[in-house]
Structures are given as C-alpha cells and as structure tokens.
Coordinates of C-alpha atoms and ligand atoms in Angstrom, one line a residue:
M1 CA -11.8 -22.1 4.3
I2 CA -12.2 -25.2 2.1
I3 CA -9.2 -27.2 1.3
M4 CA -9.8 -29.4 -1.8
K5 CA -8.2 -32.8 -2.3
S6 CA -5.2 -32.7 -4.7
D7 CA -7.2 -34.6 -7.3
A8 CA -10.4 -32.6 -7.0
T9 CA -12.0 -31.9 -10.3
K10 CA -13.1 -28.5 -11.8
Q11 CA -16.7 -29.6 -11.3
Q12 CA -16.2 -30.4 -7.7
I13 CA -14.5 -27.0 -7.1
A14 CA -17.4 -25.2 -9.0
R15 CA -19.9 -27.0 -6.8
V16 CA -18.2 -25.8 -3.6
V17 CA -18.1 -22.2 -5.0
K18 CA -21.8 -22.5 -5.8
E19 CA -22.6 -23.7 -2.3
I20 CA -20.6 -20.9 -0.7
K21 CA -22.6 -18.3 -2.7
K22 CA -25.8 -19.9 -1.5
Y23 CA -24.9 -18.6 2.0
G24 CA -24.4 -15.1 0.7
L25 CA -20.6 -15.3 0.8
K26 CA -18.0 -14.8 -1.9
A27 CA -15.4 -17.4 -2.8
D28 CA -11.7 -16.6 -3.2
V29 CA -10.3 -19.5 -5.2
S30 CA -6.5 -20.1 -5.0
R31 CA -5.3 -22.7 -7.3
G32 CA -1.9 -23.7 -5.9
A33 CA 0.7 -26.0 -7.2
Y34 CA -0.5 -28.9 -5.1
R35 CA -4.1 -28.2 -4.3
T36 CA -6.9 -25.6 -4.5
V37 CA -7.9 -23.7 -1.4
I38 CA -11.1 -21.7 -1.3
G39 CA -11.3 -18.8 1.0
L40 CA -14.7 -17.5 2.1
V41 CA -15.3 -13.8 2.0
G42 CA -18.0 -12.7 4.4
D43 CA -19.6 -13.9 7.6
E44 CA -18.3 -17.4 8.1
S45 CA -20.4 -18.0 11.1
K46 CA -23.4 -18.7 8.9
V47 CA -21.6 -21.5 7.1
P48 CA -22.2 -25.2 8.1
F49 CA -18.6 -26.4 7.7
D50 CA -19.5 -30.0 8.6
R51 CA -21.8 -30.1 5.5
F52 CA -19.0 -28.7 3.3
A53 CA -16.5 -31.3 4.7
I54 CA -18.5 -34.1 3.1
L55 CA -18.9 -32.6 -0.4
P56 CA -17.1 -34.6 -3.1
G57 CA -13.5 -33.5 -3.6
V58 CA -13.3 -31.7 -0.3
K59 CA -10.3 -32.6 2.0
E60 CA -11.1 -30.2 4.9
A61 CA -13.5 -27.4 5.7
R62 CA -13.0 -25.1 8.6
M63 CA -13.5 -21.7 9.9
I64 CA -10.5 -19.3 9.8
E65 CA -10.4 -16.9 12.7
T66 CA -7.9 -14.4 11.4
P67 CA -9.6 -11.3 10.1
Y68 CA -7.1 -11.0 7.2
K69 CA -7.0 -14.5 5.9
L70 CA -6.8 -13.5 2.2
I71 CA -3.5 -11.7 2.7
S72 CA -2.0 -13.9 5.3
R73 CA 1.0 -16.0 4.5
E74 CA -0.3 -18.8 6.5
Y75 CA -3.4 -19.1 4.5
A76 CA -1.5 -18.7 1.2
K77 CA 0.8 -21.5 2.2
L78 CA -2.0 -24.0 2.4
S79 CA -2.5 -23.7 -1.4
G80 CA 1.2 -23.7 -2.0
E81 CA 0.8 -20.3 -3.7
E82 CA 1.7 -16.7 -2.8
S83 CA 3.3 -17.6 0.5
E84 CA 6.4 -15.9 -1.0
Q85 CA 6.6 -12.1 -1.0
R86 CA 4.2 -10.6 -3.6
V87 CA 6.1 -8.6 -6.2
I88 CA 4.1 -5.7 -7.6
K89 CA 5.2 -4.7 -11.1
V90 CA 4.7 -1.0 -12.0
G91 CA 6.3 -0.4 -15.4
D92 CA 9.9 -1.6 -15.1
T93 CA 9.9 -1.2 -11.3
E94 CA 9.3 -4.1 -8.9
I95 CA 8.0 -3.4 -5.4
G96 CA 8.6 -6.3 -3.0
G97 CA 11.4 -7.7 -5.2
N98 CA 15.1 -8.1 -4.4
E99 CA 16.0 -4.4 -4.4
P100 CA 14.5 -1.6 -2.3
V101 CA 12.3 0.8 -4.2
F102 CA 12.5 4.6 -3.7
I103 CA 9.4 6.7 -4.2
A104 CA 10.1 10.4 -4.0
G105 CA 8.8 13.8 -4.9
P106 CA 7.0 16.9 -3.5
C107 CA 4.4 16.6 -0.8
A108 CA 2.2 18.8 -3.0
V109 CA 2.3 19.6 -6.7
E110 CA 2.6 23.4 -6.7
S111 CA 3.2 24.2 -10.4
E112 CA 4.4 22.5 -13.6
A113 CA 7.9 24.0 -13.2
Q114 CA 8.2 22.9 -9.6
L115 CA 7.1 19.4 -10.3
F116 CA 9.5 19.0 -13.3
K117 CA 12.4 20.4 -11.4
I118 CA 11.8 18.0 -8.5
A119 CA 11.1 15.1 -10.8
E120 CA 14.5 15.6 -12.5
G121 CA 16.2 15.9 -9.2
V122 CA 14.8 12.7 -7.7
K123 CA 15.4 10.8 -10.9
M124 CA 19.1 11.9 -10.8
A125 CA 19.2 10.9 -7.1
G126 CA 18.2 7.3 -8.0
A127 CA 14.4 7.3 -7.3
H128 CA 12.2 4.9 -9.1
I129 CA 8.7 6.3 -8.7
L130 CA 7.5 9.9 -8.6
R131 CA 5.1 11.1 -5.9
G132 CA 3.1 14.4 -5.8
G133 CA 0.0 15.3 -3.9
I134 CA -2.9 17.0 -5.7
F135 CA -5.6 16.5 -3.1
K136 CA -4.0 17.2 0.2
P137 CA -5.4 16.1 3.5
R138 CA -4.9 19.1 5.8
T139 CA -5.8 19.7 9.4
S140 CA -6.8 23.3 8.8
V141 CA -9.3 24.5 6.2
H142 CA -7.2 27.6 5.9
S143 CA -4.1 25.8 4.6
F144 CA -3.3 25.1 1.0
Q145 CA -5.4 22.1 0.1
G146 CA -3.6 21.1 -3.1
L147 CA -4.2 22.2 -6.7
G148 CA -7.1 19.7 -6.9
A149 CA -9.1 21.9 -4.6
G150 CA -9.3 24.6 -7.4
G151 CA -11.9 22.4 -9.3
K152 CA -12.0 19.6 -11.8
E153 CA -10.1 21.4 -14.5
E154 CA -7.3 22.4 -12.2
A155 CA -7.1 18.9 -10.8
K156 CA -6.9 17.5 -14.4
E157 CA -4.2 19.9 -15.3
A158 CA -2.1 19.0 -12.3
L159 CA -2.7 15.3 -13.0
E160 CA -1.5 15.8 -16.6
W161 CA 1.7 17.4 -15.3
L162 CA 2.3 14.5 -13.1
R163 CA 1.8 12.0 -15.9
E164 CA 4.0 14.0 -18.2
A165 CA 6.7 14.4 -15.5
G166 CA 6.6 10.6 -15.0
K167 CA 7.0 10.0 -18.8
S168 CA 9.8 12.6 -19.2
F169 CA 11.9 11.1 -16.4
E170 CA 10.7 7.5 -16.9
M171 CA 9.1 7.0 -13.6
P172 CA 5.7 5.6 -12.7
V173 CA 3.7 8.1 -10.7
V174 CA 1.6 8.0 -7.5
T175 CA -0.9 10.5 -6.0
E176 CA -3.3 10.4 -3.2
I177 CA -7.1 10.3 -3.5
R178 CA -9.0 11.7 -0.5
G179 CA -12.6 10.8 -1.4
E180 CA -14.6 8.5 -3.6
G181 CA -15.5 11.4 -6.0
Q182 CA -11.8 11.6 -7.1
V183 CA -11.2 7.9 -7.8
D184 CA -12.3 7.7 -11.5
M185 CA -10.5 10.8 -12.6
V186 CA -7.2 10.0 -10.8
A187 CA -7.2 6.4 -12.0
E188 CA -6.9 7.7 -15.6
Y189 CA -3.6 9.5 -14.9
V190 CA -1.6 7.6 -12.4
D191 CA 0.1 4.2 -12.1
I192 CA -0.4 3.8 -8.3
I193 CA -3.3 5.3 -6.3
Q194 CA -2.4 6.3 -2.7
I195 CA -4.9 6.0 0.1
G196 CA -3.6 8.2 2.9
A197 CA -3.4 7.5 6.7
R198 CA -6.6 9.4 7.4
N199 CA -8.6 7.3 5.0
M200 CA -7.3 3.9 6.1
Y201 CA -10.6 3.1 7.7
D202 CA -12.9 4.2 4.8
Q203 CA -14.1 0.8 3.6
D204 CA -16.2 2.3 0.8
L205 CA -13.2 4.2 -0.5
L206 CA -11.0 1.1 -0.3
T207 CA -13.5 -1.0 -2.2
K208 CA -13.9 1.7 -4.9
V209 CA -10.2 2.1 -5.4
A210 CA -9.5 -1.6 -5.4
R211 CA -12.0 -2.1 -8.2
K212 CA -9.9 0.1 -10.5
G213 CA -7.4 -2.8 -10.5
K214 CA -4.4 -0.6 -10.2
P215 CA -1.7 -0.9 -7.6
I216 CA -2.5 0.9 -4.3
L217 CA -0.2 2.5 -1.9
Y218 CA -2.0 2.0 1.4
K219 CA -0.9 3.9 4.5
R220 CA -1.4 2.9 8.1
H221 CA -3.5 5.3 10.2
F222 CA -1.5 6.9 13.0
G223 CA -3.8 5.3 15.6
A224 CA -4.3 1.9 14.0
G225 CA -3.0 -1.3 15.4
I226 CA -1.3 -3.7 13.0
E227 CA -4.2 -6.2 13.1
E228 CA -6.6 -3.4 12.2
F229 CA -4.3 -2.2 9.4
L230 CA -4.1 -5.6 7.8
S231 CA -7.9 -6.3 8.4
F232 CA -8.7 -3.2 6.4
A233 CA -6.2 -4.1 3.7
E234 CA -8.2 -7.3 3.3
Y235 CA -11.1 -5.2 2.0
M236 CA -9.1 -4.4 -1.2
V237 CA -7.9 -8.0 -1.6
A238 CA -11.5 -9.1 -1.3
E239 CA -12.1 -7.1 -4.5
E240 CA -9.5 -9.3 -6.2
N241 CA -6.8 -6.7 -6.1
K242 CA -3.7 -8.1 -4.6
D243 CA -1.4 -5.2 -5.7
I244 CA -1.4 -3.5 -2.3
I245 CA 1.8 -1.8 -1.1
L246 CA 1.5 -1.3 2.7
C247 CA 3.1 1.8 4.2
E248 CA 4.2 2.4 7.8
R249 CA 4.3 6.2 8.3
G250 CA 4.4 6.6 12.0
I251 CA 1.9 6.3 14.9
L252 CA 0.9 8.9 17.5
P253 CA 3.7 9.6 20.1
L254 CA 3.2 8.6 23.7
G255 CA 3.5 10.5 26.9
K256 CA 3.4 14.1 28.0
G257 CA 5.7 16.9 27.0
R258 CA 7.5 17.6 23.8
S259 CA 7.6 14.6 21.5
Y260 CA 10.4 15.8 19.2
A261 CA 9.1 14.1 16.2
R262 CA 5.7 14.4 14.4
Y263 CA 4.9 10.7 14.9
T264 CA 6.8 7.6 16.1
L265 CA 8.0 5.4 13.3
D266 CA 6.9 1.9 14.3
L267 CA 9.8 -0.2 13.1
T268 CA 8.5 -3.3 14.8
A269 CA 5.6 -3.3 12.4
I270 CA 7.9 -4.0 9.5
P271 CA 9.1 -7.5 10.4
V272 CA 5.8 -8.3 12.1
I273 CA 3.8 -7.4 8.9
Q274 CA 6.3 -9.3 6.8
K275 CA 5.6 -12.4 8.8
E276 CA 1.9 -12.0 8.7
T277 CA 1.4 -11.2 5.0
Y278 CA 3.0 -11.6 1.6
L279 CA 2.2 -8.0 0.7
P280 CA 5.2 -5.7 0.5
I281 CA 5.6 -3.0 3.2
I282 CA 7.5 0.3 2.7
V283 CA 8.4 3.1 5.1
D284 CA 7.6 6.8 5.0
P285 CA 10.3 8.5 7.1
S286 CA 9.1 12.0 6.1
H287 CA 5.7 12.1 7.8
A288 CA 7.0 9.9 10.7
A289 CA 9.7 12.4 11.5
G290 CA 8.1 15.7 10.5
R291 CA 11.7 17.0 10.5
R292 CA 14.2 16.9 7.7
D293 CA 17.1 16.3 10.0
L294 CA 15.7 12.9 11.1
V295 CA 14.8 11.6 7.6
F296 CA 18.2 10.1 6.9
S297 CA 18.2 8.0 10.2
L298 CA 14.7 6.8 9.8
S299 CA 15.3 5.9 6.2
C300 CA 18.3 3.7 7.0
A301 CA 16.4 2.2 10.0
G302 CA 13.4 1.4 7.8
I303 CA 15.5 -0.4 5.2
A304 CA 17.5 -2.2 8.0
A305 CA 14.2 -3.4 9.4
G306 CA 13.6 -5.1 6.1
A307 CA 11.2 -2.6 4.4
S308 CA 10.8 -3.1 0.6
G309 CA 11.4 0.6 0.0
L310 CA 10.7 4.2 1.1
I311 CA 8.5 7.1 0.2
V312 CA 10.3 10.4 0.8
E313 CA 9.2 14.0 0.4
V314 CA 11.6 16.1 -1.6
H315 CA 11.7 19.7 -2.6
H316 CA 14.3 21.7 -4.5
N317 CA 13.7 24.6 -2.2
P318 CA 12.2 23.2 1.0
V319 CA 11.8 26.6 2.8
E320 CA 9.4 27.7 0.0
A321 CA 7.4 24.4 -0.1
L322 CA 3.7 25.1 0.3
V323 CA 3.1 22.0 2.3
D324 CA 5.4 20.0 4.7
G325 CA 8.5 22.1 4.0
Q326 CA 9.9 21.3 7.4
Q327 CA 10.3 17.7 6.5
A328 CA 11.3 18.0 2.9
I329 CA 14.8 17.1 1.9
T330 CA 16.7 18.2 -1.2
P331 CA 17.5 15.9 -4.1
D332 CA 21.2 15.9 -3.0
E333 CA 20.1 14.6 0.4
L334 CA 17.9 12.0 -1.2
K335 CA 20.9 10.8 -3.3
D336 CA 22.9 10.2 -0.1
I337 CA 19.9 8.4 1.5
I338 CA 19.4 6.1 -1.6
S339 CA 23.1 5.2 -1.9
T340 CA 23.4 4.5 1.8
C341 CA 20.1 2.5 1.9
H342 CA 21.4 0.3 -0.9
R343 CA 24.4 -0.4 1.2
V344 CA 22.3 -1.1 4.3
H345 CA 20.1 -3.4 2.2
K346 CA 23.1 -5.3 0.9
A347 CA 24.5 -5.6 4.4
I348 CA 21.4 -7.2 5.9
G349 CA 20.8 -9.5 3.0
P350 CA 17.6 -10.8 1.4
R351 CA 14.6 -10.8 3.8
T352 CA 12.5 -13.9 4.2
S353 CA 9.4 -14.5 6.3
Ligands
LIG401 C1 1.2 12.2 2.1 O1 1.9 11.2 1.7 O2 1.2 13.2 1.4 C2 0.4 12.2 3.3 C3 -0.5 13.1 3.5 O3 0.7 11.2 4.1 P1 -0.1 10.5 5.3 O4 -1.4 10.1 4.8 O5 0.8 9.4 5.8 O6 -0.3 11.6 6.4
LIG402 MN1 3.3 15.6 3.2

C-alpha cells in the first residue's frame, strides 16, 4: 500500500500507478478527503517498497498482510474514505443503510402464476426485494434443477417473469447464477446477481460476475472460515465492483447425532464481519434452519446481531413447493417476521463498527 502526502499532485499519483503496473500489479486508487491511498492488487512480495517510499509525493509505502485489504475498514480508514458502512442502492432500496432490508420469494420459480402470487404476498408483507431461483444448485441430479435447466428459451422466459413480477410489485429482483455460461443472460434481467454458497470459491465466476458492474449477493460457503469468505469477496472488489452484499447462510453443524437444523447459523460472523469490512452483511435464516419453525427465531437473532437485512424463502403453499418446501414460510408468517424485526432493529439502535 502506498500512502500519498496530502499535497501530492495528480502527476505524482500517476507516476506511482505507472510504477506499480511495471511490477505486474494493478493499482486501486482511493482518493479520500485528506489523502490518496493506493492499494496494490496482486503479489506484493515482488514490490520493492523502499523504492516506492522515496518517490515524489509518497508519504509511506508498505506491505499489507491482510488478504482482503480492499474491503477492509482499516485500509479504507487510511484514505479517510469508505470506512463507514457501504450503502448499496438498488432502485429505491438501500442495503447497508439505516433500515434492515428484506429480500423474499420462492426458492425456485415454478411458473408465472406461482411467482406473481408469491411476489404479491411478499410485497404485502413488507419485503423490499424479490428473490426467485431459476438455476438451482441441487445435491441430486434427479431433483428439480430449476426452470433454467430446460434450456435457454425456458430460462429467458422465467427471467422475464421475474423481471415483470419485480416491475408489477415495485421490487428489484435477484436470482442465482450457477456457472459462467449464465452470467451474460441473467445480467440482462436482474438487478442483483446471486452467487450461491457452493460457488463461493469459484474465482473465475466471481471475476466474471463482478465485471457486469451490478450488485452481487454473495453467500458464504458452509465450510468457509470468515477470513476465506472475505478473501474471496476481494476478488470482486479487485474488479472495481464494491457493490457486494455478503450473506451468512449457515455453516456445517458439528458433532455426531441428529443436528436438528440443516446448518448452524453463525451469528458471530455478523459483528465480526462488520468490524472487518464496510460491505453490508445479511442473514439467510431459511437455508441455515432448513425448517420453517426455526425461521422466525433465526430472523430475529440475525437482526439483533446487527445484520443489514434478511433473505427469506416464502411460498404461498409450502407443502407443494418444488424445492425447499420444508423451510418455506407463508407471506403471513413473513409479515410477522418483518414487523418484529423492525422492532428488534429499533431496540438495538444503529450499528457502528
Ligand atoms: C438459494 O438461496 O436458493 C440457495 C441455494 O442458497 P445457498 O447457496 O445458501 O445454499
Ligand atoms: Mn432454497
């Protein structure tokens, strides 16, 4: 990292950037209120920081050990910029702002009628953003894989329904992409692109999605440590896309015997991640629980831990849902969760790092 003097000129900054590129690294220039800080993207061990330290306009040049320096609050503080929570604007909705955001909808889009019915229900319940899976990650090849598995035309048709449902009920929409081949098509229809837990480690996919310049809902893998999760999020920010919504969705349960829940919601990750990065973090109580009777408690707990919002699976008729019916709640139950979570949020007050 190169910290420029407060009176460094544009030419001096440009010179430093040029020198960084000579070593095969990219430069991430943060022009803060007080000074400019230049982050190095790539292998810093190749860089002779002592040489950079004596370039004109340079105040300090040093190696940063953290693997996620671009998203770290500490690094952002040095430039006097972005150390505050990043607020991601999607339409009229702000994620990471003063109020919690509720994303809701079916696990999988099953039909136009199903999607519109659920979209109406979640809107009435107070949701801000509509979710709906079209390419479903499934453990078994014999399970319903989402309408996108039917081919390009079927995928486009479902994406159109999603876009239209979002327009009709005035909600931005989010859907998951499972592979690089889906990115271009999906980006044309949705406001937020979701990268699921199973793809958290796919750096080529992260890079490709980030280059679309759209907000990304990025889920933690169920076996990933917090440092790993943030390190991989850095791949997207290195592509100059800082609109990353992190999502804690449960990690693998420990110990032998019945685990009672599908995963273990890692509530500790919420305040830890908020201290480490300015990116907003939300909670997915549905996949963490895997049981609809736990969704209320985990939702309240997530908001109490300081999460910027929730993503919840909702179905008007959960027993008939083609995917994840066991954890789907009804729009009425969502309404109760949203109103309670607003009260929880009010009770704990604004979160700061
Ligand atoms: C989903 O949100 O539909 C999903 C599959 O979640 P996860 O990637 O967290 O399992
Ligand atoms: Mn699901």
